[in-house]
mmCIF file of C-alpha atoms in Angstrom:
data_model
loop_
_atom_site.group_PDB
_atom_site.id
_atom_site.type_symbol
_atom_site.label_atom_id
_atom_site.label_comp_id
_atom_site.label_asym_id
_atom_site.label_seq_id
_atom_site.Cartn_x
_atom_site.Cartn_y
_atom_site.Cartn_z
ATOM 1 C CA MET A 1 13.583 0.663 21.425
ATOM 2 C CA THR A 2 12.849 -2.687 23.623
ATOM 3 C CA PRO A 3 10.742 -5.769 22.144
ATOM 4 C CA LEU A 4 6.987 -4.536 23.317
ATOM 5 C CA PRO A 5 5.966 -7.664 25.156
ATOM 6 C CA PRO A 6 2.219 -8.958 25.044
ATOM 7 C CA GLY A 7 -0.134 -6.840 26.786
ATOM 8 C CA SER A 8 1.337 -3.822 25.114
ATOM 9 C CA THR A 9 -1.241 -1.228 23.740
ATOM 10 C CA ILE A 10 -0.683 -0.396 19.401
ATOM 11 C CA GLY A 11 -2.471 2.593 17.514
ATOM 12 C CA ILE A 12 -3.844 2.719 14.584
ATOM 13 C CA LEU A 13 -4.572 5.971 12.687
ATOM 14 C CA GLY A 14 -7.297 4.209 10.110
ATOM 15 C CA GLY A 15 -10.137 1.816 10.840
ATOM 16 C CA GLY A 16 -10.327 0.299 7.127
ATOM 17 C CA GLN A 17 -9.810 -2.943 6.344
ATOM 18 C CA LEU A 18 -6.122 -3.012 6.493
ATOM 19 C CA GLY A 19 -6.859 -1.331 10.020
ATOM 20 C CA ARG A 20 -8.448 -4.172 10.605
ATOM 21 C CA MET A 21 -6.280 -7.057 9.630
ATOM 22 C CA LEU A 22 -3.614 -5.603 10.865
ATOM 23 C CA SER A 23 -5.612 -4.822 14.565
ATOM 24 C CA GLN A 24 -6.133 -9.196 14.042
ATOM 25 C CA ALA A 25 -2.694 -9.671 13.729
ATOM 26 C CA ALA A 26 -1.720 -7.569 16.655
ATOM 27 C CA SER A 27 -4.595 -9.210 18.581
ATOM 28 C CA ARG A 28 -2.993 -12.686 17.993
ATOM 29 C CA LEU A 29 0.166 -11.807 18.946
ATOM 30 C CA GLY A 30 -1.420 -10.566 23.043
ATOM 31 C CA PHE A 31 -1.762 -6.953 21.995
ATOM 32 C CA ASN A 32 -4.465 -4.395 22.884
ATOM 33 C CA VAL A 33 -5.170 -2.098 19.360
ATOM 34 C CA VAL A 34 -6.717 1.401 19.677
ATOM 35 C CA ILE A 35 -8.159 2.779 16.884
ATOM 36 C CA LEU A 36 -8.278 6.327 15.562
ATOM 37 C CA ASP A 37 -10.799 6.781 12.970
ATOM 38 C CA PRO A 38 -13.301 9.897 12.163
ATOM 39 C CA GLU A 39 -15.975 7.024 11.281
ATOM 40 C CA GLU A 40 -17.568 5.654 14.045
ATOM 41 C CA ASN A 41 -18.372 2.092 14.294
ATOM 42 C CA SER A 42 -15.419 1.642 11.815
ATOM 43 C CA PRO A 43 -14.375 -1.866 10.147
ATOM 44 C CA ALA A 44 -11.196 -1.898 12.006
ATOM 45 C CA GLY A 45 -12.819 -0.728 15.903
ATOM 46 C CA ARG A 46 -15.099 -3.043 15.763
ATOM 47 C CA VAL A 47 -12.614 -5.738 16.186
ATOM 48 C CA SER A 48 -10.417 -3.857 18.540
ATOM 49 C CA GLN A 49 -10.122 -2.918 22.417
ATOM 50 C CA GLY A 50 -11.619 0.812 21.340
ATOM 51 C CA GLN A 51 -11.913 3.566 18.576
ATOM 52 C CA ILE A 52 -11.295 7.450 19.001
ATOM 53 C CA VAL A 53 -13.982 8.789 16.650
ATOM 54 C CA ALA A 54 -12.066 11.876 15.669
ATOM 55 C CA ALA A 55 -10.738 13.886 12.753
ATOM 56 C CA TYR A 56 -6.974 12.925 11.662
ATOM 57 C CA ASP A 57 -5.824 16.476 12.944
ATOM 58 C CA ASP A 58 -7.542 16.649 16.070
ATOM 59 C CA SER A 59 -5.272 17.336 18.482
ATOM 60 C CA THR A 60 -6.615 15.827 21.614
ATOM 61 C CA ALA A 61 -7.567 12.963 20.121
ATOM 62 C CA LEU A 62 -3.648 12.536 18.846
ATOM 63 C CA MET A 63 -2.243 13.366 22.423
ATOM 64 C CA VAL A 64 -4.756 10.782 23.665
ATOM 65 C CA LEU A 65 -3.652 8.185 20.759
ATOM 66 C CA GLY A 66 -0.142 8.794 21.752
ATOM 67 C CA ARG A 67 -0.274 8.620 25.808
ATOM 68 C CA THR A 68 -2.452 5.499 25.494
ATOM 69 C CA CYS A 69 -0.199 3.295 22.761
ATOM 70 C CA GLN A 70 3.278 1.829 23.316
ATOM 71 C CA ALA A 71 3.805 2.177 19.431
ATOM 72 C CA VAL A 72 1.499 3.894 16.601
ATOM 73 C CA THR A 73 1.192 3.194 12.858
ATOM 74 C CA PHE A 74 -1.363 3.995 10.026
ATOM 75 C CA GLU A 75 -3.254 1.832 7.335
ATOM 76 C CA PHE A 76 -3.173 4.770 4.337
ATOM 77 C CA GLU A 77 -0.556 6.975 3.556
ATOM 78 C CA ASN A 78 -2.851 10.089 3.148
ATOM 79 C CA VAL A 79 -3.280 10.499 6.508
ATOM 80 C CA PRO A 80 -2.063 14.181 7.348
ATOM 81 C CA ALA A 81 2.039 14.249 8.163
ATOM 82 C CA ALA A 82 1.543 17.212 10.518
ATOM 83 C CA SER A 83 -0.914 14.509 12.293
ATOM 84 C CA VAL A 84 2.644 12.299 12.578
ATOM 85 C CA GLU A 85 4.515 14.945 13.830
ATOM 86 C CA ARG A 86 2.179 16.238 16.633
ATOM 87 C CA LEU A 87 2.285 12.124 17.963
ATOM 88 C CA LEU A 88 6.070 12.333 17.445
ATOM 89 C CA GLN A 89 6.352 15.844 19.279
ATOM 90 C CA GLY A 90 4.668 14.584 22.352
ATOM 91 C CA GLY A 91 6.896 10.989 22.721
ATOM 92 C CA ALA A 92 4.501 8.521 20.406
ATOM 93 C CA ALA A 93 6.586 5.763 18.965
ATOM 94 C CA VAL A 94 5.761 5.979 15.023
ATOM 95 C CA SER A 95 6.210 3.696 12.733
ATOM 96 C CA PRO A 96 6.994 4.306 9.630
ATOM 97 C CA GLY A 97 8.592 7.918 10.075
ATOM 98 C CA PRO A 98 7.340 10.765 8.945
ATOM 99 C CA ARG A 99 10.196 10.479 5.724
ATOM 100 C CA ALA A 100 8.121 7.820 4.345
ATOM 101 C CA LEU A 101 4.811 9.521 4.523
ATOM 102 C CA ALA A 102 6.295 12.804 3.050
ATOM 103 C CA VAL A 103 7.795 10.746 0.023
ATOM 104 C CA ALA A 104 5.204 8.713 -0.493
ATOM 105 C CA GLN A 105 2.419 11.513 -0.089
ATOM 106 C CA ASP A 106 3.806 13.734 -3.102
ATOM 107 C CA ARG A 107 4.653 11.447 -6.499
ATOM 108 C CA VAL A 108 7.185 14.125 -7.598
ATOM 109 C CA GLU A 109 9.149 13.885 -4.550
ATOM 110 C CA GLU A 110 8.411 9.896 -4.302
ATOM 111 C CA LYS A 111 9.752 9.476 -8.335
ATOM 112 C CA THR A 112 13.132 12.239 -7.253
ATOM 113 C CA PHE A 113 13.879 9.705 -3.751
ATOM 114 C CA LEU A 114 13.834 6.297 -5.900
ATOM 115 C CA ASN A 115 15.852 7.575 -8.474
ATOM 116 C CA GLY A 116 18.278 8.856 -5.892
ATOM 117 C CA VAL A 117 18.574 5.494 -4.227
ATOM 118 C CA GLY A 118 18.821 3.357 -7.481
ATOM 119 C CA ALA A 119 15.457 2.534 -8.050
ATOM 120 C CA PRO A 120 14.491 3.615 -11.316
ATOM 121 C CA THR A 121 10.926 5.136 -12.634
ATOM 122 C CA VAL A 122 10.187 5.990 -16.106
ATOM 123 C CA ALA A 123 11.056 9.903 -17.020
ATOM 124 C CA PHE A 124 8.675 12.614 -15.830
ATOM 125 C CA ALA A 125 8.189 16.024 -15.834
ATOM 126 C CA SER A 126 6.647 18.230 -12.632
ATOM 127 C CA VAL A 127 3.437 20.376 -13.740
ATOM 128 C CA ASP A 128 1.759 23.376 -11.952
ATOM 129 C CA SER A 129 0.522 24.561 -15.137
ATOM 130 C CA LEU A 130 -0.552 24.425 -18.460
ATOM 131 C CA ASP A 131 2.476 25.316 -19.966
ATOM 132 C CA ASP A 132 4.410 23.177 -17.340
ATOM 133 C CA LEU A 133 2.201 19.960 -19.175
ATOM 134 C CA LEU A 134 2.835 21.311 -22.820
ATOM 135 C CA ALA A 135 6.465 21.364 -22.398
ATOM 136 C CA GLY A 136 6.388 18.078 -20.427
ATOM 137 C CA LEU A 137 4.690 16.541 -23.251
ATOM 138 C CA GLU A 138 6.899 18.069 -26.211
ATOM 139 C CA ARG A 139 10.156 16.188 -23.239
ATOM 140 C CA LEU A 140 8.477 12.823 -22.714
ATOM 141 C CA GLY A 141 6.353 12.526 -25.597
ATOM 142 C CA ALA A 142 2.589 11.463 -25.910
ATOM 143 C CA PRO A 143 0.815 9.355 -24.716
ATOM 144 C CA ALA A 144 1.794 10.041 -21.011
ATOM 145 C CA LEU A 145 0.016 10.153 -18.181
ATOM 146 C CA LEU A 146 -0.676 12.948 -15.603
ATOM 147 C CA LYS A 147 -1.682 12.568 -11.948
ATOM 148 C CA THR A 148 -1.988 14.914 -9.170
ATOM 149 C CA ARG A 149 0.932 15.135 -7.326
ATOM 150 C CA ARG A 150 -1.166 14.261 -3.944
ATOM 151 C CA GLU A 151 -3.828 12.260 -2.860
ATOM 152 C CA GLY A 152 -5.873 9.936 -5.579
ATOM 153 C CA TYR A 153 -5.559 6.269 -5.671
ATOM 154 C CA ASP A 154 -6.966 3.277 -7.446
ATOM 155 C CA GLY A 155 -6.672 5.141 -11.024
ATOM 156 C CA LYS A 156 -8.653 8.253 -9.424
ATOM 157 C CA GLY A 157 -7.009 11.595 -10.155
ATOM 158 C CA GLN A 158 -4.999 10.918 -13.060
ATOM 159 C CA VAL A 159 -5.635 10.798 -16.825
ATOM 160 C CA TRP A 160 -3.815 9.819 -20.158
ATOM 161 C CA VAL A 161 -2.787 12.998 -22.527
ATOM 162 C CA ARG A 162 -2.355 11.154 -26.317
ATOM 163 C CA SER A 163 -1.834 14.413 -27.394
ATOM 164 C CA ALA A 164 -1.162 18.120 -27.258
ATOM 165 C CA LYS A 165 -4.350 19.082 -28.764
ATOM 166 C CA MET A 166 -5.579 16.809 -25.040
ATOM 167 C CA ALA A 167 -3.705 18.905 -22.589
ATOM 168 C CA ALA A 168 -5.857 21.637 -21.826
ATOM 169 C CA ASP A 169 -8.777 19.313 -21.258
ATOM 170 C CA ALA A 170 -6.903 16.241 -19.162
ATOM 171 C CA TRP A 171 -5.551 19.779 -16.842
ATOM 172 C CA HIS A 172 -9.008 20.476 -16.663
ATOM 173 C CA ALA A 173 -9.859 16.871 -15.550
ATOM 174 C CA ILE A 174 -7.821 16.733 -12.487
ATOM 175 C CA GLY A 175 -8.911 20.484 -11.316
ATOM 176 C CA GLU A 176 -5.449 22.491 -12.738
ATOM 177 C CA GLN A 177 -3.645 21.404 -9.493
ATOM 178 C CA PRO A 178 -0.180 20.676 -9.068
ATOM 179 C CA ALA A 179 0.728 17.480 -10.978
ATOM 180 C CA ILE A 180 3.297 14.782 -12.450
ATOM 181 C CA LEU A 181 3.187 13.806 -16.081
ATOM 182 C CA GLU A 182 4.710 10.170 -16.437
ATOM 183 C CA ALA A 183 6.513 8.955 -19.735
ATOM 184 C CA LYS A 184 4.928 5.940 -21.199
ATOM 185 C CA ALA A 185 5.837 2.690 -19.622
ATOM 186 C CA ASP A 186 6.185 -0.353 -22.239
ATOM 187 C CA PHE A 187 6.212 -3.318 -19.803
ATOM 188 C CA VAL A 188 5.113 -6.646 -20.292
ATOM 189 C CA ARG A 189 3.706 -6.997 -16.756
ATOM 190 C CA GLU A 190 3.027 -5.823 -13.469
ATOM 191 C CA LEU A 191 4.754 -7.145 -10.588
ATOM 192 C CA SER A 192 4.745 -5.998 -7.272
ATOM 193 C CA VAL A 193 7.147 -6.794 -3.870
ATOM 194 C CA ILE A 194 6.325 -6.854 -0.062
ATOM 195 C CA ALA A 195 9.143 -5.868 2.061
ATOM 196 C CA ALA A 196 9.489 -5.285 5.794
ATOM 197 C CA ARG A 197 12.392 -3.596 7.794
ATOM 198 C CA GLY A 198 12.578 -4.489 11.492
ATOM 199 C CA ARG A 199 14.235 -2.129 14.063
ATOM 200 C CA ASP A 200 17.049 -4.049 13.988
ATOM 201 C CA GLY A 201 17.836 -2.938 10.210
ATOM 202 C CA ARG A 202 16.690 -6.726 9.524
ATOM 203 C CA ILE A 203 14.926 -6.838 6.089
ATOM 204 C CA ALA A 204 12.903 -9.868 4.639
ATOM 205 C CA VAL A 205 11.413 -9.772 1.284
ATOM 206 C CA TYR A 206 8.541 -12.141 0.368
ATOM 207 C CA PRO A 207 8.578 -13.371 -3.285
ATOM 208 C CA LEU A 208 6.758 -11.297 -5.841
ATOM 209 C CA GLY A 209 3.874 -11.124 -7.592
ATOM 210 C CA GLU A 210 2.385 -10.737 -10.865
ATOM 211 C CA ASN A 211 -1.108 -8.593 -10.835
ATOM 212 C CA ILE A 212 -3.807 -7.574 -13.053
ATOM 213 C CA HIS A 213 -5.917 -4.437 -12.674
ATOM 214 C CA LYS A 214 -9.494 -3.853 -14.016
ATOM 215 C CA GLY A 215 -10.172 0.350 -14.821
ATOM 216 C CA GLY A 216 -7.526 1.436 -12.389
ATOM 217 C CA VAL A 217 -8.234 -0.731 -9.472
ATOM 218 C CA LEU A 218 -6.130 -3.917 -8.738
ATOM 219 C CA LYS A 219 -8.104 -6.886 -10.211
ATOM 220 C CA THR A 220 -6.099 -9.854 -9.462
ATOM 221 C CA THR A 221 -2.444 -11.288 -7.839
ATOM 222 C CA VAL A 222 -1.169 -14.273 -8.087
ATOM 223 C CA ALA A 223 1.705 -15.105 -5.859
ATOM 224 C CA PRO A 224 4.576 -17.008 -5.720
ATOM 225 C CA ALA A 225 5.021 -14.579 -9.613
ATOM 226 C CA THR A 226 6.654 -16.812 -12.068
ATOM 227 C CA VAL A 227 10.597 -15.149 -12.688
ATOM 228 C CA ASP A 228 13.402 -15.838 -13.264
ATOM 229 C CA ALA A 229 16.132 -15.075 -10.912
ATOM 230 C CA LYS A 230 17.252 -12.362 -12.286
ATOM 231 C CA THR A 231 14.020 -10.270 -11.821
ATOM 232 C CA GLU A 232 13.943 -11.831 -8.758
ATOM 233 C CA LYS A 233 17.070 -10.785 -7.326
ATOM 234 C CA ARG A 234 16.451 -7.306 -8.765
ATOM 235 C CA ALA A 235 13.638 -6.534 -7.039
ATOM 236 C CA ARG A 236 15.038 -7.461 -3.973
ATOM 237 C CA ALA A 237 17.885 -4.742 -4.308
ATOM 238 C CA ILE A 238 15.325 -2.462 -5.349
ATOM 239 C CA ALA A 239 13.140 -3.348 -1.911
ATOM 240 C CA LYS A 240 16.344 -2.844 0.158
ATOM 241 C CA ALA A 241 17.870 -0.023 -1.305
ATOM 242 C CA ILE A 242 14.276 1.900 -0.830
ATOM 243 C CA LEU A 243 13.858 0.299 2.966
ATOM 244 C CA GLU A 244 17.317 1.027 3.851
ATOM 245 C CA GLY A 245 16.969 5.327 2.182
ATOM 246 C CA LEU A 246 14.186 6.006 4.024
ATOM 247 C CA ASP A 247 15.088 3.962 7.621
ATOM 248 C CA TYR A 248 12.215 2.248 7.284
ATOM 249 C CA ILE A 249 10.256 0.675 10.259
ATOM 250 C CA GLY A 250 7.598 -2.323 9.340
ATOM 251 C CA VAL A 251 5.891 -3.597 5.764
ATOM 252 C CA LEU A 252 6.286 -1.565 2.626
ATOM 253 C CA GLY A 253 4.653 -2.471 -0.923
ATOM 254 C CA VAL A 254 6.252 -1.698 -4.019
ATOM 255 C CA GLU A 255 4.947 -1.541 -7.454
ATOM 256 C CA LEU A 256 6.684 -2.827 -10.507
ATOM 257 C CA PHE A 257 6.675 -2.592 -14.042
ATOM 258 C CA ASP A 258 8.267 -5.272 -15.447
ATOM 259 C CA LEU A 259 10.521 -4.556 -18.850
ATOM 260 C CA GLY A 260 11.456 -8.048 -19.681
ATOM 261 C CA GLU A 261 15.379 -9.359 -19.223
ATOM 262 C CA GLY A 262 15.250 -8.461 -15.199
ATOM 263 C CA ARG A 263 14.681 -4.898 -16.258
ATOM 264 C CA LEU A 264 12.478 -3.175 -13.607
ATOM 265 C CA LEU A 265 11.247 0.016 -13.149
ATOM 266 C CA VAL A 266 9.181 1.566 -9.724
ATOM 267 C CA ASN A 267 6.190 2.496 -10.135
ATOM 268 C CA GLU A 268 5.086 3.754 -6.856
ATOM 269 C CA ILE A 269 5.151 2.632 -3.104
ATOM 270 C CA ALA A 270 3.496 2.370 -0.077
ATOM 271 C CA PRO A 271 4.374 2.679 3.430
ATOM 272 C CA ARG A 272 2.153 0.412 4.496
ATOM 273 C CA VAL A 273 0.468 -3.323 4.554
ATOM 274 C CA HIS A 274 -0.112 -3.367 1.000
ATOM 275 C CA ASN A 275 -3.239 -5.180 -1.014
ATOM 276 C CA THR A 276 -0.714 -7.074 -3.455
ATOM 277 C CA GLY A 277 0.127 -8.405 -0.132
ATOM 278 C CA HIS A 278 -3.394 -9.781 0.833
ATOM 279 C CA TRP A 279 -1.762 -13.574 -0.548
ATOM 280 C CA THR A 280 0.633 -13.953 2.431
ATOM 281 C CA GLN A 281 -2.248 -14.360 4.444
ATOM 282 C CA ASP A 282 -2.642 -17.787 2.988
ATOM 283 C CA GLY A 283 0.225 -18.409 1.152
ATOM 284 C CA CYS A 284 3.596 -17.938 3.630
ATOM 285 C CA VAL A 285 3.483 -18.753 7.929
ATOM 286 C CA CYS A 286 3.866 -15.234 8.836
ATOM 287 C CA ASP A 287 1.916 -12.641 6.191
ATOM 288 C CA GLN A 288 2.654 -9.026 5.757
ATOM 289 C CA PHE A 289 -0.265 -7.860 8.586
ATOM 290 C CA GLU A 290 2.001 -9.696 11.064
ATOM 291 C CA GLN A 291 5.167 -9.100 10.123
ATOM 292 C CA HIS A 292 4.100 -5.471 9.791
ATOM 293 C CA ILE A 293 2.636 -5.324 13.927
ATOM 294 C CA ARG A 294 6.354 -7.484 14.597
ATOM 295 C CA ALA A 295 8.550 -4.709 13.191
ATOM 296 C CA ILE A 296 6.905 -1.714 15.228
ATOM 297 C CA ALA A 297 6.820 -3.514 17.827
ATOM 298 C CA GLY A 298 10.445 -4.564 18.217
ATOM 299 C CA TRP A 299 9.943 -8.498 17.470
ATOM 300 C CA PRO A 300 12.223 -9.901 15.340
ATOM 301 C CA LEU A 301 10.792 -10.488 11.458
ATOM 302 C CA GLY A 302 8.915 -13.917 10.584
ATOM 303 C CA PRO A 303 9.663 -16.163 7.815
ATOM 304 C CA VAL A 304 8.693 -15.602 4.882
ATOM 305 C CA THR A 305 9.013 -18.201 2.364
ATOM 306 C CA ALA A 306 5.612 -19.240 0.854
ATOM 307 C CA HIS A 307 4.035 -22.478 1.095
ATOM 308 C CA ALA A 308 1.525 -22.372 -1.451
ATOM 309 C CA ARG A 309 0.366 -20.471 -4.742
ATOM 310 C CA VAL A 310 -2.400 -17.985 -4.007
ATOM 311 C CA GLN A 311 -3.913 -16.182 -6.670
ATOM 312 C CA MET A 312 -5.991 -13.154 -4.425
ATOM 313 C CA THR A 313 -8.634 -12.041 -5.878
ATOM 314 C CA ASN A 314 -10.047 -8.754 -5.073
ATOM 315 C CA LEU A 315 -14.697 -8.570 -4.337
ATOM 316 C CA LEU A 316 -15.324 -4.982 -5.136
ATOM 317 C CA GLY A 317 -18.879 -3.542 -5.295
ATOM 318 C CA THR A 318 -21.717 -6.760 -5.205
ATOM 319 C CA ASP A 319 -18.986 -8.806 -5.634
ATOM 320 C CA ILE A 320 -19.394 -9.535 -2.188
ATOM 321 C CA ASP A 321 -23.354 -11.381 -2.683
ATOM 322 C CA GLN A 322 -21.066 -14.272 -3.654
ATOM 323 C CA TRP A 323 -19.812 -14.787 -0.504
ATOM 324 C CA ALA A 324 -21.934 -17.948 -0.322
ATOM 325 C CA LYS A 325 -20.869 -19.074 -3.331
ATOM 326 C CA LEU A 326 -16.811 -18.687 -2.695
ATOM 327 C CA ALA A 327 -16.921 -19.706 1.242
ATOM 328 C CA ALA A 328 -18.303 -23.346 -0.170
ATOM 329 C CA LYS A 329 -15.387 -24.020 -2.542
ATOM 330 C CA PRO A 330 -12.716 -26.063 -0.599
ATOM 331 C CA ASP A 331 -8.999 -24.446 -1.919
ATOM 332 C CA HIS A 332 -10.678 -20.922 -0.953
ATOM 333 C CA ARG A 333 -10.383 -18.766 1.643
ATOM 334 C CA LEU A 334 -12.222 -15.522 2.161
ATOM 335 C CA HIS A 335 -11.764 -12.116 3.959
ATOM 336 C CA LEU A 336 -14.550 -9.881 4.317
ATOM 337 C CA TYR A 337 -13.664 -6.526 5.610
ATOM 338 C CA GLY A 338 -17.044 -5.381 7.620
ATOM 339 C CA LYS A 339 -18.605 -2.917 5.493
ATOM 340 C CA ALA A 340 -22.200 -2.612 5.644
ATOM 341 C CA GLU A 341 -22.440 -0.417 2.437
ATOM 342 C CA ALA A 342 -21.163 -2.200 -1.044
ATOM 343 C CA ARG A 343 -21.127 1.082 -3.357
ATOM 344 C CA PRO A 344 -19.802 0.407 -6.719
ATOM 345 C CA GLY A 345 -16.172 -0.202 -6.978
ATOM 346 C CA ARG A 346 -15.546 -0.059 -3.116
ATOM 347 C CA LYS A 347 -13.054 -2.939 -1.565
ATOM 348 C CA MET A 348 -15.453 -5.236 -0.055
ATOM 349 C CA ALA A 349 -13.290 -8.510 0.509
ATOM 350 C CA HIS A 350 -10.732 -10.434 -1.304
ATOM 351 C CA VAL A 351 -10.891 -14.316 -1.583
ATOM 352 C CA ASN A 352 -7.458 -16.420 -1.528
ATOM 353 C CA ARG A 353 -7.720 -19.533 -3.850
ATOM 354 C CA ILE A 354 -4.935 -21.511 -2.542
ATOM 355 C CA THR A 355 -2.814 -24.482 -4.565
ATOM 356 C CA PRO A 356 0.130 -26.531 -2.542
ATOM 357 C CA LEU A 357 3.375 -25.356 -3.821
#
């Protein structure tokens, strides 16, 4: 694929905040953007050339999107894999590809793939019944984390199983659906790395971020994280192995458990731009959103060197009411998502606090 010239049209499956920021980045590079999302007047749709209001599996909508756009991507990993396959069959250039989507949509397949490319994870067991759960607890020990194999995000669809006596209740709590049981990780802190791979196979890796979660939802990322050279080198090697193993095009988020002394385990991957990479908007010349557009459009990847230290904080629910106070702070950059209703726990915006390096 030759680099897309400015004036080309890029399609995005998903109209939330990630789609919105991707669309804004694409516009800066001279591209037109069309959003496909079932929610009319979506946050991304309002900053784009147009929006197709339809379900993600609507065959007519997918056909129109594929014929209108010279490249198509997605803002979240739970878009139906069949929709991506349909776009590809219609001749659309979709990035990242269906392999990345399939791996990220199934936690058992994800961990199997990761270990296969040399990106270690915690020990795990596939769970399809209460008997499987009990056997997994016997092998992995308690406490262990039970998660649904598919979907579930920001702490949803998961429960800690602290003893075999809790197994039946835990199995019921996740709806008795296919699951994964993960051994507890004795980690020092949580890190993440945002990396990109272009159509020419070149890879760019941003500095690591250190993350703090609250209630299963990311609250804060500080980047560049304070890490030693061994840890940085290992994280970069893990990201590279994943990108090449998936023949990946675009930006990828990798969440890591830091065990200390350069030892890292992969918690999970996200085949898209990622919340822990929002710091790059004000900490790097080329942020993760522009980087993703560059990659899927066949452009050269942009620079990833940090020019500032950033503390990114998510604003959830009524946190958004602080917008005027935050906007008045000279070292803060406020990024609002354009969502009308501030529901509890809903990501409404983020703010980057900037400290020059």
